[in-house]
Amino acid sequence: MLTLKEIQDVLKPKNLIAIEDDQSITKVEFDSRLVGKGDLFVPLKGARDGHDFIDIAFDNGALATLSDRELDTQQVYFWVDDVLAALQHLATYVLERSQVDVLAVTGSNGKTTTKDMLAHLLSTTFKTYKTQGNYNNEIGLPYTILHMPEDTEKLVLEMGQDHLGDISLLSKIAKPKAAAVTIVAEAHLEFFKDRREIAQGKMQIADGMSSGALLLVPGDSMLDEFIPNNLQVKRFGQDGDLFLSNLEESRTWLRFRTNFLENTLQIPLPGKYNAMNALVAAYLAKNEGVSEEDITEGFKSLKLTKNRTEWLTAQNGAAILSDVYNANPTAMRLILETFASLAREDGGRKIAVLADMKELGQESHQLHLSMITSLNPEDLDKVYFYGEEIEDLAKLAAEIFPVGSVFYYPTKDFKELSQAICEEVQPLDQILLKGSNSMNLAKIVEALEGD
């Protein structure tokens, strides 16, 4: 880990100090409650200014702190212009010092699943670390870098964006050896002009990559004008350089072949879109030197970040397809397509619970309404709609579904929705829940699972 002298040499603070005992910090933390003995505290500005907690951090054992102002203290601190920029600078330095191979993943859908898959495959052969949870922004990415074990050989970083330029910054910090864009969809339209600008933002993952580095992108013409000509670009998809064949799907697994591996692959996940995520992970892993045998066997023991697409079991035995971490129209359309393709259990029904998709900006109303093309009375026995943005979609669905099979609950009636669903679901039913994380459908999943 970093020593105090290294930190001073890298950051060149305004208050250069004589460091007689050049100790190593234990770890880096920006939450004073997580600070322990020997840590470096990073006081970021959020709802509260982290500088207000510097004394608490030292009381908890911090060895030093960063600060954007002069402090009246005898403790070790590094006075910098911008604490967040300093955190990012330290992360870049650690990567350069360690010479770890960085692989980066972004995309409107599937980036966390693909990141988990890739890290799992790489871990069969190399010491591998990955983005934990959703630490994929300007704070979480450098935090991940600074928390990777000293012996890490491969680092898999997820990169997210809320605004144009976010991924450019992350790429320049991490300088990926290889990277992938999973898909470009209507996510965060509240902060982007249109899907073209989203595509532009995703392709900024190339900004920190060296000439000749490997970049995987979907066969989406929207990306064409943003693809740099100095990288080794591989397109994936039906007409791409990398493609699938012989795809089979069940409720709990996918089986398929690729055009770059001899073996048939099987992954313990539903959803045809996850086959493409697996293809991306497999190709990147193969390119890093993971054997075909380890890729094939590695997929069999795959485990993903919680609350992505996963099958769970209700307390009464019903099958729950939970996909409640996030939502946009493309993601909702894909999961509905997967759910529709599944056969009903003998005597069982198929029920969908759909909630608002957030951050869609001015197009939100129309994008919600467009989901009607993915709702077929032959595929779904009952549909529950929850939220304010989705209300008109519920009204539209009520016109094409049989009477008594469509239900709508405004945001204020969450408790009533949860109770109604728990009372409705029977042991042989299959139930899909999909909506943005802030809609709290995970609490309904928990209620269905019981104690």
Short mmCIF file of C-alpha atoms in Angstrom, two decimals:
data_model
loop_
_atom_site.label_atom_id
_atom_site.label_comp_id
_atom_site.label_asym_id
_atom_site.label_seq_id
_atom_site.Cartn_x
_atom_site.Cartn_y
_atom_site.Cartn_z
CA MET A 1 0.00 0.00 0.00
CA LEU A 2 1.03 3.63 -0.30
CA THR A 3 3.46 5.20 2.13
CA LEU A 4 3.13 8.72 3.48
CA LYS A 5 6.19 9.80 1.48
CA GLU A 6 4.73 8.33 -1.71
CA ILE A 7 1.47 10.18 -1.18
CA GLN A 8 3.36 13.42 -0.67
CA ASP A 9 5.55 12.83 -3.72
CA VAL A 10 2.53 12.06 -5.91
CA LEU A 11 0.20 14.82 -4.72
CA LYS A 12 2.80 17.55 -4.05
CA PRO A 13 0.60 19.19 -1.39
CA LYS A 14 0.87 22.84 -0.43
CA ASN A 15 2.09 21.93 3.04
CA LEU A 16 5.19 19.82 2.35
CA ILE A 17 6.14 18.15 5.61
CA ALA A 18 9.20 16.33 6.86
CA ILE A 19 8.27 12.66 7.13
CA GLU A 20 10.69 10.97 9.49
CA ASP A 21 8.75 7.75 9.98
CA ASP A 22 7.61 6.75 6.47
CA GLN A 23 4.70 4.51 7.39
CA SER A 24 2.39 2.71 4.97
CA ILE A 25 -1.29 3.46 5.13
CA THR A 26 -3.57 0.48 5.73
CA LYS A 27 -6.30 1.49 3.29
CA VAL A 28 -8.17 4.48 1.89
CA GLU A 29 -11.67 5.43 3.13
CA PHE A 30 -14.03 8.33 2.40
CA ASP A 31 -16.56 7.32 5.10
CA SER A 32 -15.24 8.23 8.55
CA ARG A 33 -17.29 5.38 10.05
CA LEU A 34 -15.21 2.87 8.10
CA VAL A 35 -11.86 4.38 9.03
CA GLY A 36 -9.57 2.14 11.09
CA LYS A 37 -6.03 2.22 12.38
CA GLY A 38 -3.51 3.38 9.84
CA ASP A 39 -6.00 4.53 7.18
CA LEU A 40 -5.93 7.55 4.88
CA PHE A 41 -9.16 9.55 5.19
CA VAL A 42 -10.50 11.24 2.04
CA PRO A 43 -13.02 13.95 3.04
CA LEU A 44 -15.27 14.28 0.01
CA LYS A 45 -18.08 16.77 -0.38
CA GLY A 46 -21.57 15.27 -0.67
CA ALA A 47 -24.72 15.89 1.34
CA ARG A 48 -22.23 16.76 4.08
CA ASP A 49 -18.69 18.05 3.73
CA GLY A 50 -16.32 15.25 4.68
CA HIS A 51 -13.99 17.80 6.27
CA ASP A 52 -16.48 17.99 9.14
CA PHE A 53 -15.54 14.42 10.03
CA ILE A 54 -11.75 14.67 9.97
CA ASP A 55 -11.50 14.71 13.77
CA ILE A 56 -13.70 11.61 13.97
CA ALA A 57 -11.51 9.88 11.39
CA PHE A 58 -8.41 10.59 13.47
CA ASP A 59 -10.21 9.41 16.61
CA ASN A 60 -10.94 6.16 14.74
CA GLY A 61 -7.25 5.66 14.03
CA ALA A 62 -6.55 7.44 10.73
CA LEU A 63 -2.84 7.88 10.01
CA ALA A 64 -3.42 10.86 7.71
CA THR A 65 -6.07 12.81 5.84
CA LEU A 66 -6.39 14.79 2.65
CA SER A 67 -7.81 18.31 2.89
CA ASP A 68 -8.63 21.17 0.52
CA ARG A 69 -7.87 23.71 3.23
CA GLU A 70 -5.23 24.41 5.85
CA LEU A 71 -5.89 22.55 9.10
CA ASP A 72 -5.01 23.51 12.64
CA THR A 73 -3.81 20.07 13.71
CA GLN A 74 -0.71 18.16 14.72
CA GLN A 75 -1.91 15.17 12.71
CA VAL A 76 -0.51 14.36 9.27
CA TYR A 77 -2.53 15.89 6.45
CA PHE A 78 -1.99 16.67 2.77
CA TRP A 79 -3.33 20.05 1.65
CA VAL A 80 -4.52 19.77 -1.96
CA ASP A 81 -6.64 21.89 -4.28
CA ASP A 82 -9.26 19.19 -4.91
CA VAL A 83 -9.68 16.13 -2.70
CA LEU A 84 -11.54 14.06 -5.32
CA ALA A 85 -8.93 14.84 -7.98
CA ALA A 86 -6.24 13.83 -5.50
CA LEU A 87 -8.00 10.50 -4.87
CA GLN A 88 -8.12 9.89 -8.63
CA HIS A 89 -4.45 10.86 -9.02
CA LEU A 90 -3.43 8.36 -6.33
CA ALA A 91 -5.43 5.64 -8.11
CA THR A 92 -3.68 6.32 -11.42
CA TYR A 93 -0.31 6.22 -9.67
CA VAL A 94 -1.08 2.88 -8.00
CA LEU A 95 -2.08 1.35 -11.34
CA GLU A 96 1.11 2.58 -13.01
CA ARG A 97 3.22 1.31 -10.14
CA SER A 98 1.57 -2.10 -10.04
CA GLN A 99 1.43 -2.58 -13.82
CA VAL A 100 -1.78 -4.58 -13.32
CA ASP A 101 -3.78 -5.33 -16.46
CA VAL A 102 -7.03 -3.33 -16.46
CA LEU A 103 -10.10 -4.54 -18.34
CA ALA A 104 -13.08 -2.19 -18.44
CA VAL A 105 -16.77 -2.75 -19.13
CA THR A 106 -19.51 -0.22 -19.78
CA GLY A 107 -22.96 -0.26 -21.37
CA SER A 108 -26.57 0.75 -20.75
CA ASN A 109 -27.47 -2.82 -19.78
CA GLY A 110 -25.45 -5.83 -18.77
CA LYS A 111 -22.25 -4.11 -17.64
CA THR A 112 -22.35 -5.46 -14.09
CA THR A 113 -23.23 -8.98 -15.24
CA THR A 114 -20.47 -8.90 -17.87
CA LYS A 115 -18.00 -7.52 -15.33
CA ASP A 116 -18.86 -10.33 -12.91
CA MET A 117 -18.56 -12.96 -15.65
CA LEU A 118 -15.21 -11.65 -16.89
CA ALA A 119 -13.72 -11.40 -13.39
CA HIS A 120 -14.90 -14.92 -12.60
CA LEU A 121 -13.31 -16.36 -15.74
CA LEU A 122 -10.05 -14.49 -15.20
CA SER A 123 -9.91 -15.69 -11.58
CA THR A 124 -9.55 -19.27 -12.81
CA THR A 125 -6.06 -18.35 -14.02
CA PHE A 126 -4.99 -15.03 -12.49
CA LYS A 127 -5.18 -13.11 -9.22
CA THR A 128 -8.23 -11.01 -10.09
CA TYR A 129 -10.06 -8.13 -8.43
CA LYS A 130 -13.20 -6.33 -9.64
CA THR A 131 -15.49 -3.41 -9.01
CA GLN A 132 -17.50 -4.19 -5.90
CA GLY A 133 -21.25 -3.54 -6.05
CA ASN A 134 -21.95 -0.45 -8.13
CA TYR A 135 -18.74 1.46 -7.37
CA ASN A 136 -18.46 2.49 -11.01
CA ASN A 137 -18.25 6.30 -10.90
CA GLU A 138 -15.64 9.02 -10.33
CA ILE A 139 -15.44 8.07 -6.65
CA GLY A 140 -16.08 4.34 -6.74
CA LEU A 141 -13.60 3.53 -9.52
CA PRO A 142 -10.51 5.06 -7.83
CA TYR A 143 -11.70 3.60 -4.51
CA THR A 144 -11.79 0.15 -6.15
CA ILE A 145 -8.28 0.62 -7.53
CA LEU A 146 -6.92 1.67 -4.14
CA HIS A 147 -8.54 -1.36 -2.47
CA MET A 148 -7.24 -4.03 -4.83
CA PRO A 149 -4.89 -6.57 -3.18
CA GLU A 150 -1.16 -6.05 -3.74
CA ASP A 151 -0.83 -9.26 -5.74
CA THR A 152 -3.62 -8.45 -8.22
CA GLU A 153 -2.77 -9.39 -11.81
CA LYS A 154 -6.06 -8.55 -13.54
CA LEU A 155 -8.40 -5.74 -12.51
CA VAL A 156 -11.92 -5.64 -13.99
CA LEU A 157 -13.51 -2.21 -13.71
CA GLU A 158 -17.10 -1.29 -14.40
CA MET A 159 -17.62 2.22 -15.77
CA GLY A 160 -20.95 4.04 -15.49
CA GLN A 161 -22.14 7.39 -16.75
CA ASP A 162 -24.72 9.93 -15.71
CA HIS A 163 -23.37 12.71 -17.92
CA LEU A 164 -21.31 13.05 -21.08
CA GLY A 165 -17.62 12.93 -20.15
CA ASP A 166 -17.97 10.66 -17.11
CA ILE A 167 -16.54 7.61 -18.86
CA SER A 168 -13.78 9.64 -20.50
CA LEU A 169 -12.54 10.61 -17.04
CA LEU A 170 -12.72 7.01 -15.76
CA SER A 171 -10.90 5.65 -18.80
CA LYS A 172 -8.09 8.19 -18.41
CA ILE A 173 -7.69 7.20 -14.75
CA ALA A 174 -7.65 3.46 -15.44
CA LYS A 175 -6.06 3.28 -18.93
CA PRO A 176 -7.67 -0.07 -19.87
CA LYS A 177 -5.68 -2.71 -21.73
CA ALA A 178 -8.97 -3.99 -23.16
CA ALA A 179 -12.59 -2.89 -22.89
CA ALA A 180 -16.15 -3.67 -23.93
CA VAL A 181 -19.38 -1.74 -24.51
CA THR A 182 -22.27 -4.16 -23.92
CA ILE A 183 -25.21 -2.22 -25.39
CA VAL A 184 -26.42 1.34 -25.96
CA ALA A 185 -29.95 1.95 -24.69
CA GLU A 186 -32.20 4.72 -23.39
CA ALA A 187 -30.63 4.97 -19.93
CA HIS A 188 -30.18 8.31 -18.13
CA LEU A 189 -31.93 10.24 -20.91
CA GLU A 190 -32.68 12.86 -18.27
CA PHE A 191 -29.00 13.87 -18.57
CA PHE A 192 -28.44 13.25 -22.29
CA LYS A 193 -29.95 14.85 -25.37
CA ASP A 194 -30.64 11.54 -27.11
CA ARG A 195 -29.42 7.99 -27.68
CA ARG A 196 -26.67 9.27 -30.00
CA GLU A 197 -25.16 11.26 -27.16
CA ILE A 198 -25.40 8.19 -24.92
CA ALA A 199 -23.46 6.26 -27.58
CA GLN A 200 -20.87 9.03 -27.71
CA GLY A 201 -20.47 8.82 -23.93
CA LYS A 202 -20.09 5.04 -23.91
CA MET A 203 -17.44 5.14 -26.62
CA GLN A 204 -15.35 7.48 -24.49
CA ILE A 205 -14.16 4.30 -22.80
CA ALA A 206 -11.51 4.42 -25.54
CA ASP A 207 -10.12 7.77 -24.37
CA GLY A 208 -7.57 6.25 -21.98
CA MET A 209 -6.68 3.23 -24.13
CA SER A 210 -3.36 2.82 -25.93
CA SER A 211 -3.14 2.41 -29.69
CA GLY A 212 -3.80 -1.19 -30.70
CA ALA A 213 -5.78 -2.05 -27.54
CA LEU A 214 -8.76 -4.39 -27.87
CA LEU A 215 -12.26 -2.89 -27.83
CA LEU A 216 -15.45 -4.96 -28.15
CA VAL A 217 -18.58 -3.16 -29.30
CA PRO A 218 -22.07 -4.28 -30.36
CA GLY A 219 -23.00 -4.23 -34.03
CA ASP A 220 -24.88 -0.95 -33.57
CA SER A 221 -24.56 1.63 -36.35
CA MET A 222 -25.12 4.36 -33.76
CA LEU A 223 -21.55 3.75 -32.58
CA ASP A 224 -19.86 4.00 -35.97
CA GLU A 225 -18.94 7.69 -35.91
CA PHE A 226 -17.40 7.39 -32.44
CA ILE A 227 -15.19 4.32 -32.93
CA PRO A 228 -11.52 5.36 -32.97
CA ASN A 229 -9.38 4.04 -35.81
CA ASN A 230 -6.30 3.31 -33.69
CA LEU A 231 -7.80 0.40 -31.71
CA GLN A 232 -8.32 -3.28 -32.45
CA VAL A 233 -12.13 -3.25 -32.68
CA LYS A 234 -14.24 -6.42 -32.66
CA ARG A 235 -17.99 -6.19 -33.21
CA PHE A 236 -20.28 -8.75 -31.67
CA GLY A 237 -23.80 -9.72 -32.69
CA GLN A 238 -25.56 -11.62 -35.42
CA ASP A 239 -23.54 -10.06 -38.27
CA GLY A 240 -20.45 -9.23 -36.23
CA ASP A 241 -16.94 -10.61 -35.87
CA LEU A 242 -18.07 -12.53 -32.77
CA PHE A 243 -21.42 -14.31 -32.78
CA LEU A 244 -23.56 -17.03 -31.16
CA SER A 245 -25.22 -20.11 -32.56
CA ASN A 246 -27.31 -23.06 -31.34
CA LEU A 247 -28.79 -21.00 -28.50
CA GLU A 248 -31.00 -22.97 -26.08
CA GLU A 249 -32.78 -21.42 -23.11
CA SER A 250 -34.45 -22.72 -19.98
CA ARG A 251 -35.66 -21.02 -16.82
CA THR A 252 -32.31 -21.47 -15.11
CA TRP A 253 -29.67 -21.80 -17.85
CA LEU A 254 -28.54 -20.87 -21.32
CA ARG A 255 -26.58 -23.12 -23.66
CA PHE A 256 -24.89 -21.89 -26.85
CA ARG A 257 -21.87 -22.01 -29.10
CA THR A 258 -19.55 -19.22 -30.25
CA ASN A 259 -17.47 -18.82 -33.38
CA PHE A 260 -14.19 -18.56 -31.43
CA LEU A 261 -14.44 -21.52 -29.02
CA GLU A 262 -14.77 -25.22 -29.80
CA ASN A 263 -16.82 -26.11 -26.72
CA THR A 264 -20.51 -25.49 -26.13
CA LEU A 265 -20.93 -23.06 -23.25
CA GLN A 266 -23.59 -23.24 -20.55
CA ILE A 267 -24.26 -20.53 -17.98
CA PRO A 268 -26.60 -20.71 -14.95
CA LEU A 269 -28.65 -17.70 -16.03
CA PRO A 270 -31.86 -17.03 -17.97
CA GLY A 271 -32.28 -14.39 -20.65
CA LYS A 272 -30.95 -14.61 -24.19
CA TYR A 273 -29.25 -11.24 -23.72
CA ASN A 274 -27.03 -12.85 -21.08
CA ALA A 275 -25.63 -15.17 -23.73
CA MET A 276 -24.18 -12.11 -25.48
CA ASN A 277 -22.80 -10.82 -22.18
CA ALA A 278 -21.15 -14.22 -21.72
CA LEU A 279 -19.74 -14.11 -25.25
CA VAL A 280 -18.07 -10.76 -24.50
CA ALA A 281 -16.63 -12.05 -21.21
CA ALA A 282 -15.41 -15.27 -22.82
CA TYR A 283 -13.63 -13.49 -25.67
CA LEU A 284 -11.90 -11.01 -23.36
CA ALA A 285 -10.85 -13.86 -21.02
CA LYS A 286 -9.53 -15.91 -23.93
CA ASN A 287 -7.60 -12.89 -25.18
CA GLU A 288 -5.97 -12.59 -21.74
CA GLY A 289 -4.83 -16.22 -21.83
CA VAL A 290 -7.56 -18.13 -20.03
CA SER A 291 -7.86 -21.62 -21.53
CA GLU A 292 -11.01 -22.83 -23.23
CA GLU A 293 -11.39 -25.52 -20.58
CA ASP A 294 -11.25 -22.94 -17.77
CA ILE A 295 -13.76 -20.73 -19.58
CA THR A 296 -16.15 -23.66 -20.04
CA GLU A 297 -15.83 -24.86 -16.45
CA GLY A 298 -15.75 -21.34 -15.02
CA PHE A 299 -19.17 -20.46 -16.39
CA LYS A 300 -20.70 -23.43 -14.56
CA SER A 301 -19.84 -21.96 -11.14
CA LEU A 302 -20.76 -18.36 -11.99
CA LYS A 303 -22.24 -16.14 -9.27
CA LEU A 304 -23.42 -12.60 -9.93
CA THR A 305 -23.87 -9.35 -8.02
CA LYS A 306 -27.19 -9.55 -6.13
CA ASN A 307 -30.43 -8.15 -7.59
CA ARG A 308 -29.45 -8.57 -11.20
CA THR A 309 -31.50 -11.13 -13.10
CA GLU A 310 -31.91 -14.08 -10.74
CA TRP A 311 -34.41 -16.81 -10.03
CA LEU A 312 -35.51 -17.07 -6.42
CA THR A 313 -38.10 -19.15 -4.62
CA ALA A 314 -41.05 -17.70 -2.72
CA GLN A 315 -41.94 -18.99 0.71
CA ASN A 316 -44.85 -20.90 -0.81
CA GLY A 317 -42.73 -22.37 -3.61
CA ALA A 318 -43.57 -19.95 -6.44
CA ALA A 319 -40.75 -19.04 -8.84
CA ILE A 320 -39.57 -15.41 -8.66
CA LEU A 321 -37.67 -13.79 -11.53
CA SER A 322 -36.13 -10.79 -9.81
CA ASP A 323 -34.57 -8.01 -11.89
CA VAL A 324 -35.06 -5.02 -9.63
CA TYR A 325 -31.74 -3.20 -9.55
CA ASN A 326 -32.36 -0.88 -12.45
CA ALA A 327 -34.58 -0.39 -15.48
CA ASN A 328 -34.77 1.25 -18.87
CA PRO A 329 -36.98 0.39 -21.86
CA THR A 330 -34.45 -1.92 -23.51
CA ALA A 331 -33.80 -3.83 -20.28
CA MET A 332 -37.50 -4.15 -19.51
CA ARG A 333 -38.26 -5.29 -23.05
CA LEU A 334 -35.54 -7.96 -22.88
CA ILE A 335 -36.63 -9.39 -19.54
CA LEU A 336 -40.29 -9.46 -20.67
CA GLU A 337 -39.20 -11.32 -23.79
CA THR A 338 -37.37 -13.86 -21.66
CA PHE A 339 -40.31 -14.28 -19.30
CA ALA A 340 -42.74 -14.64 -22.19
CA SER A 341 -40.68 -17.45 -23.71
CA LEU A 342 -40.95 -19.62 -20.60
CA ALA A 343 -43.58 -22.33 -20.37
CA ARG A 344 -46.12 -22.16 -17.56
CA GLU A 345 -45.91 -24.73 -14.79
CA ASP A 346 -48.78 -27.18 -14.98
CA GLY A 347 -51.64 -25.29 -13.35
CA GLY A 348 -49.50 -22.25 -12.67
CA ARG A 349 -49.76 -18.68 -13.94
CA LYS A 350 -47.33 -16.01 -15.11
CA ILE A 351 -47.52 -12.68 -13.29
CA ALA A 352 -45.54 -9.50 -14.00
CA VAL A 353 -44.93 -6.59 -11.63
CA LEU A 354 -43.63 -3.55 -13.53
CA ALA A 355 -42.61 -0.26 -11.93
CA ASP A 356 -41.44 3.15 -13.12
CA MET A 357 -38.24 3.47 -15.11
CA LYS A 358 -36.37 6.52 -13.81
CA GLU A 359 -34.11 9.12 -15.43
CA LEU A 360 -35.75 9.01 -18.86
CA GLY A 361 -36.19 12.78 -19.06
CA GLN A 362 -38.76 14.39 -21.35
CA GLU A 363 -39.29 11.15 -23.26
CA SER A 364 -40.30 9.23 -20.14
CA HIS A 365 -44.03 9.17 -20.84
CA GLN A 366 -43.66 7.97 -24.42
CA LEU A 367 -40.98 5.41 -23.54
CA HIS A 368 -43.20 3.94 -20.83
CA LEU A 369 -46.10 3.75 -23.28
CA SER A 370 -43.89 2.00 -25.84
CA MET A 371 -43.65 -1.00 -23.53
CA ILE A 372 -47.16 -2.00 -24.59
CA THR A 373 -45.63 -3.82 -27.57
CA SER A 374 -43.91 -6.17 -25.11
CA LEU A 375 -47.09 -7.01 -23.18
CA ASN A 376 -49.12 -9.88 -24.63
CA PRO A 377 -52.21 -11.33 -22.89
CA GLU A 378 -51.19 -14.77 -24.18
CA ASP A 379 -47.91 -14.56 -22.26
CA LEU A 380 -49.07 -12.98 -19.00
CA ASP A 381 -52.03 -13.88 -16.81
CA LYS A 382 -51.84 -10.81 -14.56
CA VAL A 383 -49.86 -7.57 -14.68
CA TYR A 384 -49.34 -5.17 -11.77
CA PHE A 385 -48.19 -1.63 -12.59
CA TYR A 386 -46.64 0.56 -9.91
CA GLY A 387 -45.61 4.24 -9.99
CA GLU A 388 -46.62 7.52 -11.53
CA GLU A 389 -44.82 7.41 -14.89
CA ILE A 390 -46.26 3.97 -15.69
CA GLU A 391 -49.92 4.85 -15.05
CA ASP A 392 -50.87 5.50 -18.69
CA LEU A 393 -49.21 2.23 -19.73
CA ALA A 394 -51.44 0.48 -17.19
CA LYS A 395 -54.51 2.14 -18.75
CA LEU A 396 -53.40 1.05 -22.21
CA ALA A 397 -52.76 -2.52 -21.04
CA ALA A 398 -56.23 -2.66 -19.48
CA GLU A 399 -57.69 -2.14 -22.94
CA ILE A 400 -56.05 -5.25 -24.42
CA PHE A 401 -55.91 -7.62 -21.42
CA PRO A 402 -58.97 -9.48 -20.09
CA VAL A 403 -60.99 -7.69 -17.42
CA GLY A 404 -59.54 -8.30 -13.96
CA SER A 405 -55.99 -9.08 -15.07
CA VAL A 406 -54.45 -5.58 -14.94
CA PHE A 407 -53.87 -3.69 -11.68
CA TYR A 408 -52.43 -0.24 -11.03
CA TYR A 409 -51.00 1.18 -7.80
CA PRO A 410 -49.65 4.75 -7.38
CA THR A 411 -46.38 5.24 -5.50
CA LYS A 412 -48.16 6.08 -2.24
CA ASP A 413 -49.82 2.65 -2.19
CA PHE A 414 -46.66 0.53 -1.98
CA LYS A 415 -47.83 -1.32 1.13
CA GLU A 416 -51.13 -2.23 -0.54
CA LEU A 417 -49.28 -3.41 -3.67
CA SER A 418 -46.96 -5.63 -1.66
CA GLN A 419 -49.83 -7.14 0.29
CA ALA A 420 -51.89 -7.77 -2.86
CA ILE A 421 -49.03 -9.54 -4.61
CA CYS A 422 -48.19 -11.72 -1.62
CA GLU A 423 -51.84 -12.75 -1.37
CA GLU A 424 -52.14 -13.33 -5.13
CA VAL A 425 -49.12 -15.53 -5.84
CA GLN A 426 -49.77 -19.26 -5.70
CA PRO A 427 -47.20 -22.11 -5.35
CA LEU A 428 -47.09 -23.01 -9.07
CA ASP A 429 -46.94 -19.42 -10.32
CA GLN A 430 -43.98 -17.64 -11.90
CA ILE A 431 -43.66 -13.95 -11.10
CA LEU A 432 -41.42 -11.33 -12.72
CA LEU A 433 -40.53 -8.09 -10.94
CA LYS A 434 -38.85 -5.29 -12.91
CA GLY A 435 -38.37 -1.59 -12.17
CA SER A 436 -35.82 1.02 -11.18
CA ASN A 437 -34.02 0.46 -7.90
CA SER A 438 -35.66 3.48 -6.26
CA MET A 439 -39.09 1.85 -6.71
CA ASN A 440 -38.13 -0.64 -3.96
CA LEU A 441 -39.42 -3.79 -5.64
CA ALA A 442 -36.63 -5.63 -3.82
CA LYS A 443 -38.77 -5.29 -0.67
CA ILE A 444 -41.59 -7.16 -2.39
CA VAL A 445 -39.14 -9.87 -3.42
CA GLU A 446 -38.11 -10.15 0.24
CA ALA A 447 -41.74 -10.30 1.33
CA LEU A 448 -42.42 -13.12 -1.14
CA GLU A 449 -39.37 -15.04 0.07
CA GLY A 450 -40.54 -14.73 3.68
CA ASP A 451 -38.28 -15.17 6.70
#
